[in-house]
Coordinates of C-alpha atoms and ligand atoms in Angstrom, one line a residue:
M1 CA 6.8 -23.5 41.4
R2 CA 9.4 -22.9 38.7
V3 CA 7.7 -21.2 35.8
A4 CA 9.2 -20.5 32.4
L5 CA 7.9 -18.1 29.7
V6 CA 8.8 -19.9 26.5
T7 CA 8.9 -18.3 23.0
V8 CA 9.7 -20.5 20.0
Y9 CA 11.3 -19.4 16.8
S10 CA 11.5 -21.5 13.7
H11 CA 12.4 -18.9 10.9
A12 CA 15.9 -17.6 10.2
E13 CA 14.4 -14.2 9.1
C14 CA 13.3 -11.4 11.4
T15 CA 10.3 -12.7 13.3
L16 CA 8.1 -10.3 15.3
K17 CA 5.5 -12.0 17.6
D18 CA 3.6 -9.1 19.1
V19 CA 2.3 -7.8 15.7
A20 CA -0.5 -8.7 13.3
G21 CA -2.9 -9.2 16.2
G22 CA -0.4 -11.3 18.1
Y23 CA -0.3 -13.9 15.2
G24 CA 3.2 -12.7 14.4
T25 CA 5.1 -12.0 11.1
V26 CA 8.2 -13.1 9.4
F27 CA 10.0 -10.6 7.2
R28 CA 10.8 -12.3 3.9
I29 CA 10.7 -10.1 0.8
G30 CA 12.7 -11.8 -1.8
E31 CA 15.9 -13.6 -2.8
S32 CA 17.7 -10.8 -4.7
L33 CA 20.8 -9.3 -3.0
P34 CA 19.2 -5.9 -2.4
A35 CA 16.1 -7.6 -0.9
R36 CA 18.3 -9.8 1.4
L37 CA 20.2 -6.8 2.5
L38 CA 17.0 -5.0 3.5
A39 CA 15.8 -8.1 5.3
R40 CA 19.1 -8.3 7.2
A41 CA 18.8 -4.6 8.2
K42 CA 15.3 -5.2 9.5
T43 CA 16.6 -7.7 12.1
H44 CA 18.5 -4.9 13.7
V45 CA 15.6 -2.5 14.0
A46 CA 13.6 -3.9 16.9
E47 CA 13.5 -6.5 19.7
L48 CA 10.7 -6.1 22.1
P49 CA 8.9 -8.6 24.4
P50 CA 5.1 -9.0 24.2
V51 CA 3.3 -7.0 26.9
T52 CA 1.4 -10.1 27.9
A53 CA 4.6 -11.8 28.9
G54 CA 5.3 -9.0 31.4
H55 CA 1.9 -9.4 32.9
L56 CA 2.3 -13.2 33.2
A57 CA 5.7 -12.7 34.9
Q58 CA 4.1 -10.3 37.3
A59 CA 1.2 -12.8 38.1
A60 CA 3.7 -15.7 38.6
L61 CA 6.1 -13.7 40.8
A62 CA 3.2 -12.2 42.9
A63 CA 2.0 -15.8 43.5
G64 CA 5.4 -16.7 44.9
H65 CA 6.7 -18.6 41.9
S66 CA 10.1 -18.2 40.2
V67 CA 10.2 -17.1 36.6
R68 CA 12.6 -17.7 33.7
V69 CA 12.4 -16.4 30.2
C70 CA 13.4 -18.9 27.6
D71 CA 13.7 -18.6 23.8
V72 CA 13.8 -21.9 22.0
R73 CA 15.2 -21.8 18.4
R74 CA 14.3 -24.5 16.0
L75 CA 15.9 -23.1 12.9
P76 CA 17.7 -24.9 10.1
G77 CA 21.1 -25.5 11.7
Q78 CA 20.0 -24.6 15.3
H79 CA 18.0 -27.0 17.3
D80 CA 17.8 -25.8 20.9
A81 CA 16.9 -28.4 23.5
V82 CA 13.8 -27.6 25.6
P83 CA 14.5 -26.0 28.9
T84 CA 14.8 -28.3 31.9
G85 CA 14.2 -27.9 35.7
L86 CA 10.7 -26.5 35.2
D87 CA 7.3 -27.2 36.8
V88 CA 5.2 -24.9 34.5
A89 CA 5.9 -23.7 30.9
L90 CA 3.8 -21.0 29.5
V91 CA 4.3 -21.2 25.7
Q92 CA 3.3 -18.2 23.7
T93 CA 1.6 -19.3 20.4
S94 CA 1.7 -17.6 17.0
I95 CA 0.6 -18.5 13.5
V96 CA 4.2 -18.2 12.1
D97 CA 5.8 -20.7 14.4
A98 CA 2.8 -23.0 15.2
A99 CA 4.4 -26.3 14.1
A100 CA 7.6 -25.7 16.1
E101 CA 5.6 -24.5 19.1
R102 CA 3.6 -27.8 19.0
A103 CA 6.8 -29.8 18.9
V104 CA 8.3 -27.9 21.8
I105 CA 5.1 -28.2 23.9
E106 CA 5.0 -31.9 23.2
E107 CA 8.6 -32.4 24.4
L108 CA 8.0 -30.4 27.5
T109 CA 4.7 -32.3 28.4
R110 CA 6.5 -35.6 27.8
A111 CA 9.2 -34.4 30.3
G112 CA 6.5 -34.0 32.9
V113 CA 6.2 -30.2 32.7
H114 CA 2.7 -28.6 33.1
T115 CA 2.4 -26.9 29.7
I116 CA 0.1 -24.0 29.0
A117 CA -0.4 -22.7 25.5
Y118 CA -1.7 -19.2 25.2
G119 CA -1.8 -16.3 22.8
A120 CA -3.7 -15.2 19.7
F121 CA -3.3 -18.4 17.7
A122 CA -4.2 -20.7 20.6
T123 CA -7.3 -18.6 20.9
A124 CA -8.2 -18.9 17.3
R125 CA -7.1 -22.5 16.8
P126 CA -7.0 -24.2 20.2
Q127 CA -7.4 -27.7 18.6
L128 CA -3.9 -27.3 17.1
Y129 CA -2.4 -27.4 20.6
A130 CA -5.0 -29.4 22.5
D131 CA -3.4 -32.9 22.1
V132 CA 0.1 -31.7 23.2
A133 CA -0.5 -29.1 25.9
R134 CA -2.0 -29.8 29.3
V135 CA -3.8 -26.5 29.1
V136 CA -4.9 -24.3 26.2
V137 CA -6.0 -20.8 27.1
R138 CA -8.4 -19.0 24.9
G139 CA -8.4 -15.2 25.4
E140 CA -6.2 -13.1 27.5
P141 CA -4.4 -15.3 30.0
E142 CA -3.7 -12.4 32.4
A143 CA -7.5 -12.3 33.0
L144 CA -7.0 -15.5 35.1
G145 CA -4.5 -13.9 37.5
A146 CA -2.8 -16.4 39.9
G147 CA -5.5 -19.0 38.8
L148 CA -3.5 -19.6 35.7
F149 CA -0.9 -21.5 37.7
D150 CA -3.4 -23.8 39.3
P151 CA -1.8 -27.2 38.6
T152 CA -5.2 -29.0 38.4
L153 CA -6.2 -26.9 35.3
R154 CA -6.6 -29.2 32.3
G155 CA -7.8 -28.9 28.7
L156 CA -9.4 -25.8 27.2
V157 CA -9.7 -22.8 29.5
E158 CA -11.8 -19.9 28.5
A159 CA -10.1 -16.8 30.0
G160 CA -12.2 -14.2 28.3
F161 CA -10.5 -10.8 28.3
V162 CA -9.4 -8.2 30.8
A163 CA -12.4 -5.9 30.9
D164 CA -10.7 -3.2 33.0
L165 CA -7.1 -2.7 31.9
D166 CA -6.5 -0.2 34.7
A167 CA -7.2 -2.9 37.3
L168 CA -4.3 -5.1 35.9
P169 CA -1.1 -4.8 38.0
L170 CA 1.8 -3.4 35.9
P171 CA 4.0 -5.9 34.0
D172 CA 7.1 -7.1 35.7
W173 CA 10.1 -7.1 33.4
S174 CA 12.6 -8.1 36.1
P175 CA 13.1 -11.7 34.8
F176 CA 13.7 -10.4 31.2
P177 CA 16.9 -9.3 29.5
V178 CA 15.7 -5.7 29.3
E179 CA 19.1 -4.3 28.2
R180 CA 18.5 -6.2 24.9
Y181 CA 15.2 -4.6 24.1
R182 CA 15.4 -1.9 21.6
Y183 CA 13.7 0.1 18.9
A184 CA 16.3 1.6 16.7
F185 CA 13.9 4.3 15.3
L186 CA 13.6 5.7 18.8
A187 CA 16.7 5.6 21.0
R188 CA 20.0 3.8 21.6
G189 CA 19.1 2.7 25.1
T190 CA 16.6 0.3 26.5
T191 CA 13.1 0.5 24.9
L192 CA 10.2 -1.3 26.6
P193 CA 6.6 -1.8 25.4
V194 CA 3.5 -0.3 26.9
A195 CA -0.1 -1.1 25.9
G196 CA -2.2 2.0 26.6
A197 CA -5.1 0.3 24.7
R198 CA -5.9 -3.1 23.3
G199 CA -8.0 -4.0 20.3
C200 CA -9.3 -1.4 17.9
A201 CA -12.5 0.6 17.6
Y202 CA -12.5 0.3 13.8
G203 CA -13.4 -2.8 11.7
C204 CA -11.1 -3.1 8.7
G205 CA -12.0 -6.5 7.3
Y206 CA -8.4 -7.8 6.8
C207 CA -7.0 -6.6 10.2
P208 CA -6.4 -9.2 12.9
W209 CA -6.3 -6.6 15.7
R210 CA -10.0 -6.1 15.8
V211 CA -10.8 -9.8 16.0
T212 CA -8.8 -10.9 19.1
A213 CA -10.5 -8.8 21.7
P214 CA -12.7 -5.7 22.0
F215 CA -11.3 -2.2 22.1
R216 CA -10.3 -1.0 25.6
E217 CA -8.3 2.1 26.7
R218 CA -6.5 2.8 29.9
A219 CA -6.6 6.0 31.9
P220 CA -3.7 8.4 30.9
D221 CA -2.5 8.7 34.5
R222 CA -2.1 4.9 34.8
I223 CA -0.1 4.8 31.6
V224 CA 2.1 7.7 32.8
A225 CA 2.6 5.8 36.1
E226 CA 3.8 2.8 34.1
V227 CA 6.2 4.8 32.0
R228 CA 7.6 6.5 35.1
H229 CA 8.1 3.0 36.7
L230 CA 9.9 1.7 33.5
V231 CA 12.3 4.7 33.6
D232 CA 13.0 4.5 37.3
R233 CA 13.3 0.7 37.7
Y234 CA 14.7 -0.4 34.3
G235 CA 16.3 2.8 33.0
A236 CA 14.1 2.8 29.9
R237 CA 15.1 5.5 27.5
A238 CA 12.2 4.9 25.2
I239 CA 8.7 3.4 25.1
A240 CA 7.1 1.6 22.2
F241 CA 3.3 2.0 22.6
R242 CA 1.8 -1.2 21.3
D243 CA -1.8 0.2 21.0
P244 CA -3.2 -0.7 17.6
L245 CA -5.0 2.6 17.9
F246 CA -3.3 5.3 20.0
N247 CA -5.3 8.4 19.2
L248 CA -9.0 7.8 19.1
D249 CA -9.9 10.4 21.7
A250 CA -8.1 13.8 21.3
D251 CA -8.6 14.9 25.0
R252 CA -7.2 11.6 26.2
V253 CA -4.2 12.0 23.9
R254 CA -3.5 15.5 25.2
A255 CA -3.8 14.4 28.8
L256 CA -1.3 11.6 28.1
A257 CA 1.1 14.1 26.4
R258 CA 0.9 16.3 29.4
G259 CA 1.8 13.4 31.7
L260 CA 4.6 12.1 29.5
R261 CA 6.3 15.5 28.8
P262 CA 8.2 15.8 32.1
L263 CA 9.5 12.2 32.0
G264 CA 12.0 12.9 29.2
V265 CA 11.4 9.6 27.3
R266 CA 10.9 9.2 23.6
F267 CA 8.1 7.1 22.3
S268 CA 6.6 5.6 19.2
A269 CA 2.9 5.0 18.5
E270 CA 0.5 3.9 15.8
M271 CA -2.1 6.5 15.0
R272 CA -5.0 7.2 12.6
A273 CA -4.0 10.1 10.3
D274 CA -7.6 11.4 10.2
K275 CA -7.4 12.0 14.0
L276 CA -4.2 14.0 13.9
D277 CA -3.4 17.5 13.1
G278 CA -0.3 19.8 13.2
A279 CA -1.1 21.1 16.7
M280 CA -1.6 17.6 18.2
L281 CA 1.6 16.4 16.5
E282 CA 3.5 19.4 18.1
D283 CA 2.0 18.5 21.4
L284 CA 3.0 14.9 21.1
H285 CA 6.5 15.7 19.8
S286 CA 7.2 17.9 22.8
A287 CA 6.1 15.0 25.0
G288 CA 8.6 12.7 23.2
L289 CA 7.0 11.3 20.1
R290 CA 9.8 10.4 17.7
S291 CA 8.3 7.6 15.6
L292 CA 4.8 7.6 14.2
E293 CA 3.2 4.6 12.3
I294 CA 0.2 5.3 10.1
G295 CA -1.9 3.1 8.0
V296 CA -2.2 4.2 4.4
E297 CA -2.9 0.7 3.0
S298 CA -3.7 1.7 -0.6
V299 CA -4.4 4.6 -2.8
D300 CA -7.7 3.0 -3.9
R301 CA -10.0 4.4 -1.2
A302 CA -13.1 2.7 -2.8
M303 CA -11.4 -0.6 -2.5
L304 CA -10.5 0.0 1.2
T305 CA -14.1 1.1 1.8
R306 CA -15.3 -2.3 0.4
E307 CA -12.9 -3.9 2.9
H308 CA -14.9 -2.1 5.7
R309 CA -12.1 0.4 6.3
K310 CA -12.7 4.1 6.8
P311 CA -9.7 5.4 4.9
P312 CA -8.3 8.8 5.9
E313 CA -8.4 11.4 3.1
A314 CA -5.2 11.6 1.1
A315 CA -4.9 15.3 2.1
Q316 CA -5.0 14.3 5.8
I317 CA -2.3 11.7 5.3
E318 CA -0.1 14.1 3.4
A319 CA -0.6 16.9 6.0
V320 CA 0.4 14.5 8.8
V321 CA 3.5 13.3 7.0
H322 CA 4.6 16.8 6.2
A323 CA 4.0 18.0 9.7
A324 CA 5.9 15.0 11.2
H325 CA 8.8 15.5 8.9
K326 CA 9.0 19.2 9.9
L327 CA 9.2 18.2 13.5
G328 CA 11.7 15.4 12.9
V329 CA 9.3 12.6 13.7
R330 CA 10.1 9.4 11.8
V331 CA 7.1 8.1 9.9
V332 CA 6.4 4.5 9.1
A333 CA 3.8 4.2 6.4
N334 CA 2.0 0.9 6.2
F335 CA 0.6 -0.5 3.0
V336 CA -1.2 -3.7 2.3
L337 CA -0.8 -5.3 -1.1
G338 CA -3.0 -7.9 -2.7
L339 CA -6.4 -7.2 -1.2
P340 CA -9.1 -8.9 -3.2
D341 CA -9.8 -6.0 -5.6
D342 CA -6.2 -5.0 -6.0
T343 CA -4.8 -5.0 -9.5
E344 CA -1.3 -4.5 -10.7
D345 CA -2.3 -0.9 -11.5
T346 CA -3.6 -0.1 -8.0
F347 CA -0.6 -1.9 -6.6
R348 CA 1.9 0.2 -8.6
A349 CA -0.1 3.4 -7.8
S350 CA 0.2 2.6 -4.1
V351 CA 4.0 2.1 -4.3
A352 CA 4.3 5.4 -6.4
Y353 CA 2.3 7.2 -3.7
A354 CA 4.5 5.7 -1.0
K355 CA 7.5 7.1 -2.8
R356 CA 5.8 10.5 -3.0
L357 CA 5.3 10.5 0.8
N358 CA 8.9 9.4 1.1
T359 CA 8.6 8.4 4.7
F360 CA 11.6 7.1 6.8
A361 CA 10.1 3.6 6.7
V362 CA 7.4 1.7 4.8
Q363 CA 5.8 -1.7 5.1
F364 CA 4.2 -3.4 2.1
T365 CA 2.7 -6.4 3.7
V366 CA 0.7 -8.9 1.6
A367 CA -3.0 -9.3 2.5
T368 CA -3.2 -12.4 4.7
P369 CA -6.4 -14.1 5.7
Y370 CA -5.8 -14.3 9.4
P371 CA -8.2 -16.3 11.5
G372 CA -11.4 -14.4 12.3
T373 CA -11.1 -11.8 9.6
T374 CA -13.6 -11.2 6.9
L375 CA -10.7 -11.7 4.5
E376 CA -10.4 -15.3 5.8
T377 CA -14.0 -15.9 4.8
Y378 CA -13.4 -14.5 1.3
A379 CA -10.1 -16.4 0.8
S380 CA -10.9 -19.8 2.3
P381 CA -12.1 -21.3 -1.1
R382 CA -9.0 -19.9 -2.8
M383 CA -6.2 -20.9 -0.4
R384 CA -3.0 -22.1 -2.0
L385 CA -1.1 -22.4 1.3
T386 CA -2.9 -23.6 4.4
A387 CA 0.0 -24.5 6.8
P388 CA -0.1 -21.8 9.5
E389 CA 3.7 -21.1 9.1
T390 CA 3.1 -19.9 5.6
H391 CA 1.0 -16.9 6.9
T392 CA 4.1 -14.8 7.4
G393 CA 2.3 -11.5 6.4
W394 CA 4.6 -11.3 3.4
E395 CA 3.7 -14.4 1.4
P396 CA 0.6 -14.6 -0.9
T397 CA -1.4 -17.4 0.6
F398 CA -4.5 -17.4 -1.6
E399 CA -5.0 -17.3 -5.4
H400 CA -5.6 -13.7 -6.2
E401 CA -8.3 -13.0 -8.8
H402 CA -6.3 -10.3 -10.7
V403 CA -2.6 -10.9 -9.9
P404 CA -1.0 -14.3 -10.2
T405 CA 1.0 -15.4 -7.2
E406 CA 4.5 -15.2 -8.8
R407 CA 3.7 -11.7 -10.1
L408 CA 2.5 -10.7 -6.6
R409 CA 5.7 -11.9 -5.1
A410 CA 7.8 -10.1 -7.7
L411 CA 5.8 -6.9 -7.2
R412 CA 6.3 -7.1 -3.4
E413 CA 10.0 -7.4 -3.8
W414 CA 10.1 -4.7 -6.4
A415 CA 8.1 -2.4 -4.0
Y416 CA 10.6 -2.8 -1.3
V417 CA 13.7 -2.6 -3.4
S418 CA 12.6 0.3 -5.6
Y419 CA 11.4 2.2 -2.5
H420 CA 14.7 2.0 -0.6
Y421 CA 17.2 2.3 -3.4
R422 CA 16.3 5.8 -4.5
P423 CA 18.4 9.0 -4.1
R424 CA 15.3 10.8 -2.6
Y425 CA 15.0 8.1 0.0
A426 CA 18.8 8.4 0.8
L427 CA 18.2 12.1 1.4
R428 CA 15.3 11.3 3.8
V429 CA 17.6 9.0 5.8
A430 CA 20.4 11.6 5.8
R431 CA 18.0 14.3 7.0
T432 CA 16.6 12.1 9.7
A433 CA 20.0 11.2 10.9
L434 CA 20.9 14.9 11.1
T435 CA 17.7 15.7 13.1
A436 CA 18.5 12.8 15.4
L437 CA 22.0 14.2 16.1
R438 CA 20.5 17.5 17.1
D439 CA 17.8 16.0 19.2
R440 CA 18.7 16.5 22.8
R441 CA 15.8 14.6 24.4
Ligands
SF4_501 S1 -7.8 1.0 12.1 FE1 -5.9 -0.1 12.0 S2 -5.8 -1.4 13.8 FE2 -7.9 -0.7 13.5 S3 -9.0 -2.3 12.4 FE3 -8.2 -0.8 10.9 S4 -6.2 -1.6 10.3 FE4 -6.8 -2.6 12.2

């Protein structure tokens, strides 16, 4: 059979699908010229395929099918036709492009294609796709193996999740335009994604990663084998680890560093600051770590605790950022603005703290009630925007108790613009560029 992996885009701004628990985000921070320049710069930072797509390609090829990778853009001024000459279309679903995905699926089904909707949003809201797709998969579609391509499948299919990630065959990226995939914070050459773990062991109430599937980790030697394969077969220069939580177990992280060190790749990972120290950072840096993402979220630790987060101590965060800067590792500090108990004061204090940390990159996402989160339960009576596409991760979607929507928007834009247009930040960028020039890895 002729199988296509279809991804639909309906926003002109930078859209990332394999983030926010797979619900996706659209980077839109404001209308001022500085904000638009920052948004444009963001589009050049990263382009990476979702790991699941590589697994689905592997399953289809192993079953003897051919595989095409198709992006369908439905933007203002660009209306791509649906791909033709297909038997099966696997359409990845996301919250941010749900309406356009529905439209594309409907056209494909009408053209006689066996359409399969899968992904985080189809799992959370299967009814949104049920009347247009032949099959809606809830859970991780790779758990179905070759059975996913059974043409007699119809309706809602419960795939569950992959209990043993080590038993999954490695993703096959051969049908993908791998030379296009990049992460500018890491390397100039091809960057490919690897999931060393899925889900998260923590339970932050606003986080979509913990709701889509349970936490599972792979064995370090399997991860190293995958990275070696990506280097040998695709010439990968860098690896973007997609684990929401890379460093739960120190022994496992050290074993992974030992295995990665001889491979000569650079890598990025998301880590908990309270599970890192200077020695582990040095270990990871010598193994290729060049970009580190940490969740700070807010300076108000009591508020975070009420959101079921176990926030790292400020001293731990500062020590990690300091050690990473010394080693030349780029740090991305993530903040979330507009949690229920946030006020303009806590908001401003968090931005001031971000400036003190002065990391190479920051994210000030807006608290978004993603399906399945406790924030969704809290916000449901207060929703001002209910269309899935409005849940971009940067748009206030519910009436905040303490900060009016327009003010929240203005503060978000101010946070980004005032962070990036500072002499001290320019110095950070210059220092990082110098370190990168000297980096021979
Ligand atoms: S630690 Fe990070 S990934 Fe895990 S639940 Fe909290 S915010 Fe989500």
